XYZ file of C-alpha atoms in Angstrom:
570
model
C -66.454 20.609 -254.528
C -64.816 22.072 -257.616
C -65.507 20.257 -260.109
C -69.048 21.024 -260.307
C -68.607 24.538 -259.365
C -65.737 25.041 -262.013
C -68.508 23.315 -264.341
C -70.943 25.362 -263.637
C -69.415 28.395 -264.382
C -68.785 27.204 -267.398
C -72.392 26.704 -268.213
C -73.430 29.851 -266.634
C -70.886 31.471 -268.837
C -72.060 29.448 -272.143
C -75.573 30.478 -271.492
C -74.887 33.903 -270.568
C -72.867 34.006 -273.815
C -75.677 32.028 -276.588
C -78.559 34.486 -275.003
C -76.677 37.628 -275.701
C -75.476 36.274 -279.114
C -80.090 35.706 -279.832
C -80.721 39.012 -278.745
C -78.671 40.751 -280.566
C -79.354 39.343 -283.938
C -83.293 39.788 -283.153
C -83.123 43.846 -281.511
C -81.692 46.393 -282.563
C -78.326 47.822 -281.027
C -80.560 50.525 -279.160
C -82.415 48.394 -277.743
C -79.547 45.860 -277.084
C -78.069 48.042 -274.145
C -81.808 47.240 -272.497
C -81.571 43.232 -272.948
C -78.208 42.334 -273.288
C -77.072 42.598 -269.824
C -78.296 40.304 -267.389
C -77.248 41.213 -264.684
C -78.945 37.660 -263.130
C -77.133 35.175 -264.184
C -73.376 37.749 -264.502
C -74.167 37.502 -259.914
C -74.384 33.782 -260.392
C -70.916 33.873 -262.289
C -69.154 36.117 -260.021
C -70.643 33.815 -257.052
C -69.140 30.554 -257.997
C -66.468 31.943 -259.143
C -65.413 33.701 -255.738
C -66.940 29.849 -254.105
C -64.020 28.377 -256.343
C -61.703 30.409 -255.496
C -62.183 29.917 -251.915
C -62.352 26.026 -252.042
C -58.604 25.974 -253.636
C -57.541 27.345 -249.590
C -55.883 23.501 -249.105
C -55.918 23.032 -245.903
C -52.005 21.254 -244.961
C -53.590 18.027 -243.329
C -52.599 17.245 -239.708
C -49.425 15.837 -238.521
C -50.854 12.034 -237.667
C -51.527 11.272 -241.818
C -47.964 12.576 -242.302
C -45.934 10.879 -240.634
C -47.614 8.359 -241.721
C -47.382 8.309 -245.100
C -43.655 9.597 -244.590
C -43.267 5.900 -242.182
C -44.047 4.417 -245.115
C -41.345 6.126 -247.572
C -38.998 4.604 -245.100
C -40.745 1.254 -245.066
C -40.982 1.182 -249.037
C -44.447 0.788 -249.704
C -46.326 1.249 -252.269
C -47.246 5.073 -252.023
C -50.388 5.969 -253.799
C -50.397 9.636 -254.910
C -53.005 10.677 -251.547
C -50.211 9.561 -250.011
C -47.583 11.371 -251.612
C -49.714 14.814 -251.687
C -49.053 13.863 -247.444
C -45.693 13.384 -248.030
C -44.995 16.415 -250.085
C -46.676 18.788 -247.047
C -44.184 16.796 -244.144
C -40.837 17.626 -245.864
C -39.958 19.773 -242.925
C -41.843 17.849 -240.040
C -40.133 16.069 -237.232
C -41.683 12.770 -235.898
C -41.125 13.570 -232.419
C -40.785 9.501 -231.566
C -38.573 8.628 -233.893
C -34.789 9.355 -234.056
C -34.664 9.607 -238.548
C -34.385 13.601 -239.385
C -36.866 15.492 -241.350
C -36.856 14.507 -244.714
C -35.301 17.970 -246.217
C -32.104 16.661 -244.238
C -32.321 12.485 -245.331
C -30.657 12.508 -248.289
C -31.493 9.255 -249.971
C -35.090 9.652 -249.252
C -35.475 12.843 -250.715
C -34.072 11.605 -254.055
C -36.831 10.360 -253.807
C -39.767 12.687 -252.848
C -37.502 14.818 -255.506
C -37.755 12.061 -258.633
C -41.900 12.169 -257.843
C -42.098 15.775 -258.376
C -39.459 16.172 -261.724
C -42.028 13.427 -262.847
C -45.303 15.091 -262.872
C -43.262 19.039 -263.661
C -42.371 16.785 -266.368
C -45.317 14.991 -267.491
C -47.500 18.411 -266.408
C -50.252 17.176 -264.029
C -48.331 18.841 -260.939
C -52.025 19.554 -259.266
C -52.428 23.012 -257.760
C -52.641 21.120 -254.471
C -49.982 19.685 -254.454
C -47.263 22.933 -255.146
C -49.281 24.246 -252.061
C -48.071 21.709 -249.332
C -44.888 21.387 -251.162
C -44.941 25.421 -250.149
C -45.882 24.495 -246.754
C -42.855 22.523 -246.703
C -40.898 24.877 -248.316
C -42.009 27.961 -245.926
C -42.024 25.604 -242.507
C -38.595 23.905 -242.357
C -37.226 25.734 -239.113
C -34.102 27.744 -240.141
C -33.498 30.759 -239.969
C -30.467 29.986 -242.646
C -31.899 27.563 -244.932
C -29.813 28.091 -247.636
C -27.298 25.872 -246.318
C -29.492 22.909 -246.952
C -29.212 21.108 -250.790
C -32.490 18.993 -250.523
C -34.232 22.251 -249.318
C -32.587 24.724 -252.607
C -33.522 21.392 -254.697
C -37.461 22.141 -253.664
C -37.319 25.413 -254.300
C -36.179 25.461 -258.272
C -38.872 22.817 -258.228
C -41.490 25.161 -256.682
C -40.590 27.586 -259.745
C -41.104 25.579 -262.309
C -44.229 23.836 -260.568
C -45.731 27.169 -260.567
C -45.119 27.609 -264.073
C -46.918 24.281 -265.012
C -50.222 24.399 -262.490
C -50.253 28.547 -263.353
C -50.513 26.953 -267.301
C -53.341 24.807 -266.414
C -55.493 27.488 -265.245
C -58.108 28.216 -267.383
C -57.734 32.420 -266.096
C -54.900 34.005 -264.166
C -56.243 33.470 -260.217
C -56.291 35.879 -257.179
C -54.025 33.453 -255.641
C -51.657 33.823 -258.749
C -51.845 37.756 -258.554
C -49.968 37.274 -255.070
C -47.432 35.338 -255.793
C -46.343 36.705 -259.583
C -46.433 40.459 -257.083
C -43.790 38.513 -254.506
C -41.782 37.171 -257.743
C -38.726 36.826 -255.508
C -39.991 34.265 -253.338
C -38.457 30.479 -255.343
C -35.554 32.464 -254.950
C -31.884 33.221 -253.233
C -34.062 36.905 -252.614
C -36.731 35.933 -250.907
C -37.516 38.207 -248.485
C -36.239 41.249 -249.682
C -39.506 42.891 -251.924
C -41.465 41.818 -248.756
C -38.920 44.279 -246.773
C -38.672 46.994 -249.855
C -42.640 47.243 -249.179
C -41.790 47.477 -245.661
C -39.389 49.996 -245.519
C -41.731 52.372 -247.559
C -44.818 52.274 -245.580
C -46.570 49.889 -247.632
C -49.669 48.234 -247.095
C -48.055 43.900 -246.846
C -51.069 41.691 -246.635
C -49.485 39.011 -244.392
C -52.331 36.741 -244.067
C -52.982 36.879 -248.007
C -49.404 35.061 -247.855
C -50.055 33.091 -244.737
C -53.172 30.602 -246.819
C -52.315 31.019 -250.343
C -48.570 29.601 -249.787
C -48.671 28.155 -246.577
C -46.683 30.541 -244.667
C -46.506 29.902 -240.905
C -45.848 32.726 -238.338
C -42.432 30.729 -237.492
C -41.112 31.166 -240.713
C -38.003 31.888 -241.963
C -39.025 34.011 -244.594
C -40.707 36.725 -242.439
C -37.410 36.729 -240.412
C -35.716 36.992 -243.645
C -37.572 40.089 -244.548
C -37.659 41.291 -241.079
C -33.725 41.087 -240.800
C -33.481 42.962 -244.393
C -36.111 45.636 -243.285
C -33.215 46.682 -239.984
C -30.829 46.628 -242.502
C -33.024 49.200 -244.678
C -33.576 51.178 -241.729
C -30.331 51.371 -241.027
C -29.605 52.514 -244.241
C -32.206 55.810 -243.603
C -30.609 58.908 -243.670
C -32.324 61.011 -240.635
C -35.507 62.967 -242.888
C -36.465 59.515 -244.311
C -36.043 57.237 -240.986
C -38.507 60.067 -239.188
C -40.885 60.209 -241.748
C -40.745 55.845 -241.523
C -40.671 55.359 -238.168
C -44.595 56.030 -237.260
C -45.154 52.926 -239.730
C -42.681 50.582 -238.439
C -43.908 50.816 -234.546
C -47.566 50.182 -235.947
C -45.824 47.055 -238.025
C -43.960 46.259 -234.733
C -47.815 46.075 -233.412
C -49.057 43.991 -236.122
C -46.208 41.125 -235.753
C -45.964 40.811 -232.227
C -43.641 37.608 -233.028
C -41.010 40.620 -234.838
C -41.612 43.481 -232.789
C -37.705 42.552 -230.651
C -35.954 43.033 -234.352
C -37.920 45.940 -235.447
C -37.483 47.670 -232.032
C -33.744 46.938 -232.029
C -33.307 48.875 -235.540
C -35.491 51.732 -234.288
C -33.914 52.002 -231.196
C -30.065 51.657 -232.791
C -30.587 53.947 -235.747
C -32.868 56.411 -233.394
C -29.234 56.163 -231.466
C -27.464 57.021 -234.584
C -29.317 60.335 -235.503
C -28.838 64.099 -234.846
C -32.089 64.080 -233.101
C -31.211 60.995 -230.296
C -31.092 63.725 -227.237
C -35.125 64.528 -228.322
C -37.188 61.167 -226.660
C -39.676 59.717 -229.183
C -42.675 59.065 -226.850
C -44.149 56.171 -229.051
C -40.944 54.725 -229.533
C -40.083 54.704 -225.606
C -42.440 53.441 -224.618
C -43.144 50.878 -226.692
C -39.694 49.841 -225.121
C -40.201 50.193 -221.976
C -43.968 47.925 -222.753
C -41.528 44.805 -224.706
C -38.794 44.746 -222.296
C -39.513 46.762 -219.268
C -37.432 49.781 -218.364
C -33.665 49.734 -218.747
C -32.897 51.506 -215.119
C -33.779 48.621 -213.682
C -31.320 46.761 -212.631
C -33.615 43.498 -213.250
C -34.206 44.243 -216.609
C -30.480 45.372 -217.803
C -29.317 42.647 -219.179
C -33.109 41.843 -221.375
C -32.139 45.569 -222.609
C -28.762 44.190 -223.857
C -29.740 41.060 -225.073
C -32.235 42.023 -227.232
C -29.747 45.084 -228.712
C -27.227 42.610 -229.235
C -24.478 44.668 -230.503
C -21.465 45.334 -227.319
C -20.497 48.483 -229.109
C -23.398 50.159 -228.917
C -25.836 48.401 -226.987
C -24.555 49.986 -223.524
C -25.069 53.820 -225.204
C -28.905 53.251 -226.353
C -29.688 51.744 -222.953
C -28.036 55.154 -222.071
C -30.417 56.977 -224.443
C -33.649 54.951 -223.823
C -32.177 55.620 -219.840
C -32.020 60.157 -220.638
C -35.136 59.953 -222.305
C -36.863 58.697 -218.787
C -34.780 60.927 -216.740
C -36.095 64.190 -218.664
C -39.466 63.023 -218.470
C -39.149 62.215 -214.204
C -37.736 65.370 -213.497
C -40.982 67.808 -215.417
C -43.394 65.356 -213.875
C -41.679 66.348 -210.876
C -41.480 69.651 -210.841
C -44.094 70.214 -212.461
C -46.979 67.752 -212.072
C -45.866 67.303 -208.419
C -44.735 70.113 -206.799
C -47.575 70.591 -204.415
C -49.020 74.000 -204.817
C -49.333 74.109 -208.378
C -45.917 75.838 -209.549
C -43.271 74.472 -211.210
C -40.622 75.005 -209.810
C -38.472 76.163 -212.663
C -35.055 76.726 -210.842
C -34.410 73.189 -210.280
C -36.101 71.714 -213.020
C -33.338 73.987 -214.940
C -31.134 73.094 -213.204
C -31.843 69.353 -213.449
C -32.425 69.015 -217.008
C -28.981 69.921 -217.666
C -27.492 66.502 -216.219
C -30.213 64.313 -217.118
C -28.695 62.907 -220.235
C -25.406 61.771 -217.424
C -28.564 60.617 -215.536
C -28.322 56.345 -215.422
C -32.197 56.474 -212.850
C -34.679 58.284 -212.112
C -36.663 57.315 -209.580
C -40.244 59.389 -208.969
C -41.560 58.864 -204.520
C -45.601 59.636 -204.763
C -47.289 60.727 -201.461
C -50.385 60.114 -200.577
C -52.134 62.754 -202.412
C -50.344 62.920 -205.940
C -51.465 58.459 -205.491
C -54.935 59.614 -204.707
C -55.086 62.182 -207.330
C -58.150 61.620 -209.086
C -57.055 64.168 -212.216
C -56.822 62.769 -215.623
C -52.934 64.218 -215.845
C -52.418 62.701 -212.552
C -53.950 59.280 -213.203
C -52.578 58.948 -216.712
C -49.218 59.875 -214.952
C -49.750 56.854 -212.787
C -50.266 54.753 -215.784
C -47.681 55.672 -217.878
C -45.546 55.217 -215.221
C -46.682 51.843 -213.754
C -43.699 50.265 -211.822
C -41.189 52.679 -212.191
C -43.273 55.047 -209.217
C -42.312 54.078 -205.551
C -44.757 55.039 -202.286
C -43.230 57.430 -200.050
C -44.178 57.405 -196.348
C -44.228 59.504 -193.884
C -43.709 63.509 -193.893
C -47.057 65.419 -194.862
C -49.524 63.789 -197.303
C -48.141 66.392 -200.206
C -44.709 65.211 -199.714
C -43.162 63.475 -202.724
C -39.314 62.658 -203.802
C -37.112 62.545 -206.901
C -33.948 60.295 -206.469
C -31.188 60.722 -209.722
C -28.375 58.785 -209.955
C -25.302 60.764 -211.297
C -22.328 59.396 -211.763
C -21.421 57.555 -208.950
C -23.976 59.535 -206.637
C -27.647 59.395 -205.774
C -29.589 62.918 -205.343
C -33.086 63.046 -203.819
C -34.653 65.732 -203.988
C -37.747 66.848 -202.590
C -41.338 68.557 -203.784
C -42.183 71.049 -201.605
C -39.879 73.804 -200.894
C -37.981 74.405 -197.522
C -36.453 70.509 -198.412
C -32.706 70.669 -198.490
C -31.327 68.093 -201.056
C -29.874 64.713 -199.909
C -26.825 63.372 -201.279
C -25.490 59.499 -201.061
C -22.676 58.135 -202.476
C -24.404 55.297 -204.466
C -22.498 52.456 -203.057
C -23.284 53.240 -199.554
C -27.277 54.043 -199.905
C -28.590 52.786 -196.787
C -32.063 52.608 -199.582
C -32.944 50.421 -201.879
C -33.982 53.398 -204.742
C -35.947 50.600 -206.282
C -38.364 49.746 -203.251
C -41.452 49.968 -203.787
C -41.729 51.849 -200.570
C -39.758 54.522 -198.807
C -39.585 56.131 -195.896
C -39.117 60.071 -195.803
C -37.438 60.248 -192.459
C -36.106 56.716 -192.194
C -34.794 55.801 -195.732
C -34.475 58.689 -197.953
C -32.761 61.839 -194.564
C -30.783 59.578 -194.009
C -26.921 60.266 -192.868
C -26.789 61.945 -196.025
C -25.238 64.891 -197.113
C -27.288 68.323 -196.901
C -27.371 71.018 -199.680
C -30.300 73.299 -198.709
C -30.990 75.668 -202.543
C -30.258 79.254 -200.532
C -32.565 82.060 -202.294
C -30.858 84.612 -204.424
C -31.204 88.398 -204.679
C -30.660 88.180 -208.566
C -33.270 85.691 -208.884
C -34.122 82.968 -211.370
C -32.639 82.666 -214.671
C -32.592 80.385 -217.405
C -29.495 81.399 -219.098
C -27.235 80.752 -216.716
C -26.719 79.521 -212.808
C -27.454 81.807 -210.464
C -27.321 81.814 -206.220
C -27.137 78.290 -204.760
C -27.043 76.650 -208.758
C -23.111 77.268 -208.569
C -22.992 76.732 -205.118
C -24.198 73.243 -206.818
C -22.308 73.159 -209.017
C -18.583 73.556 -207.158
C -20.200 70.431 -204.965
C -20.827 68.289 -207.409
C -16.800 69.400 -209.194
C -16.248 68.054 -206.377
C -17.717 64.602 -207.136
C -16.750 64.164 -211.005
C -19.457 65.539 -212.222
C -19.237 67.947 -214.459
C -22.127 69.857 -216.959
C -21.919 68.496 -220.312
C -23.022 69.865 -222.932
C -25.859 68.618 -225.269
C -23.959 68.114 -228.189
C -21.179 66.554 -226.787
C -23.037 63.999 -224.787
C -22.859 59.955 -225.795
C -25.812 59.096 -222.965
C -23.555 55.853 -222.440
C -23.826 56.162 -218.653
C -24.951 52.588 -217.187
C -27.208 52.452 -214.907
C -25.470 51.743 -211.284
C -25.508 48.432 -209.580
C -26.453 49.601 -206.405
C -25.015 48.092 -203.145
C -26.225 48.789 -199.792
C -24.662 49.718 -196.316
C -25.009 52.442 -193.411
C -21.365 52.918 -192.642
C -19.368 53.833 -195.954
C -16.863 52.073 -195.588
C -15.315 50.779 -199.500
C -12.507 53.003 -201.794
C -13.739 54.553 -204.849
C -13.314 51.233 -207.040
C -13.985 52.909 -209.681
C -11.194 54.888 -209.628
C -8.786 52.172 -208.684
C -10.211 49.810 -211.498
C -8.997 52.549 -214.263
C -5.443 53.149 -212.581
C -5.032 48.799 -212.860
C -6.390 49.137 -216.137
C -4.274 52.008 -217.234
C -0.866 50.060 -215.212
C -1.687 47.103 -217.162
C -2.072 48.048 -220.497
C 1.456 50.364 -220.651
C 3.263 47.375 -220.489
C 1.013 45.333 -222.867
C 1.879 44.605 -227.224
C -1.297 46.078 -228.056
C -3.015 49.111 -230.295
C -5.930 51.166 -228.257
C -8.194 53.254 -228.404
C -9.822 55.106 -225.948
C -13.397 56.859 -226.989
C -14.734 56.750 -223.614
C -14.609 60.636 -223.699
C -17.061 60.890 -226.752
C -19.468 58.190 -225.544
C -17.606 55.218 -226.752
C -15.257 52.590 -225.517
C -11.724 51.358 -224.849
C -10.912 49.042 -227.233
C -7.916 46.821 -227.072
C -6.532 44.998 -229.991
C -3.646 42.059 -229.149
C -0.980 41.890 -231.584
C -0.944 38.190 -231.164
C -3.160 35.337 -228.646
C -1.698 36.065 -225.127
C -3.891 33.928 -222.667
C -2.606 35.458 -219.598
C -3.218 38.932 -221.083
C -6.384 37.679 -221.892
C -7.375 36.432 -218.807
C -5.852 40.413 -217.122
C -8.336 41.399 -219.710
C -10.974 39.467 -218.735
C -10.132 40.248 -215.016
C -10.700 43.719 -215.225
C -14.023 44.038 -216.833
C -13.111 43.731 -220.438
C -14.802 42.162 -223.403
C -14.069 39.982 -226.352
C -15.618 41.951 -229.810
C -17.991 39.397 -231.700
C -15.976 38.028 -234.601
C -12.671 39.227 -233.781
C -10.393 36.791 -231.048
C -7.958 40.089 -230.787
C -10.028 42.929 -229.609
C -11.394 43.192 -225.959
C -13.946 46.828 -225.139
C -14.820 48.277 -222.064
C -16.977 51.107 -221.016
């Protein structure tokens, strides 16, 4: 088909040129404008050219055929040119029924393949189909660091040289060649950098074109490397550039599902490092929740930490997202779920001050809120699916919100006249993550009650008045202090709740801190404690001490990746 089409295109072009020349000899210059274009001939030529271009989208042969050709190579059988083409396409194939290594990792056999490719290059008869099959092996090699394989590096060099041979055989530049030339680093050690450059600038990257032209599979090292480079570039952006690029980065994450986690990690990390980390970003937050679940939930905390990877910042980033959720929950609760439609500005103002210190929030919806079909309620329930509980007992208009600050749980109710209930997080008579919670039997069972006593001065959003002053003293007695936004590091972990009806446990956090300080006093190590600024406590041992390491591990310290003498803890 390609040969016939090429002949037909050539014949049509020659016919068009001959007729045009004849007309030019027999008519005036002005008449030539009428008779010289031949649009139907031109359209036929363009149609066949497009058809031929499409026919060059070679499909890689099936795996079973590739494996049979590779087996023939191993058995030293005589090979046809088609056999070699199958082998070229199968250099990265692993035979599931055999213990042989793939050809790219078999030095002896790959040297034979290398000689065959080199001969085609030297004779300048390397075909486009053969070059493309070699590309499928090159981009399909399953390694995140393919450059560590010398055979793969050799293949990369042969492909770069071979492309010149294939290109020189074409009568005119083809569209696929423009794609190869545009991404000129594909066959260099910097492959993926140009793709990353386009992505970070928000420019369009035609992934499907690369996948078709040079057989780049979705799980190729090329995409992985491009997105890793993208991640590093995101972390180099200043705040304004990052804010400008963020919408495009999130759209890119939607387009490339396989690499969404890498993009999310980069965006969340840079957002945490930015000056506006205390301002929630709805789109970034929602995509992270949809992908990894809520970091407030115990069942999802490890998933977040695994995706974020960096032990020095992962918990802080989780804290940032928890604070976003807390702010949103508090705003919804005191505005949307108030019951009589009025915003409880006093309680909203008061608790929002602690939102960045909240490791957990949970809205418990009563019957009215669950069944309300107004658009704002429907959107609220849909948006927070999986993060809401049902309130049993009480009136249908009742709702509750559970807030965790430090070592304590605070339960507020939407309707006025209800007191605040306070529980030690390790001694709550209920599981705050339950799907159903009872008003009297659980949320109002055994906790300390603090009423919202009215004040003659009235509410002010400039300073504390009335019951807020009493609440501030109550929180201070429990080790909780308001921290201004510019001093917060949003690094407060979600509490691992222990449910018990009897308050028998000691303050384990205080005891652990005492144990740590006592142990560090006699330890030969340099110590850096930045917990007050939202950082971590780092201990660098002067030498490797198995007993000291065992004790640090017992106290909850974790080793720092890449440095066996450094341990850290929140």
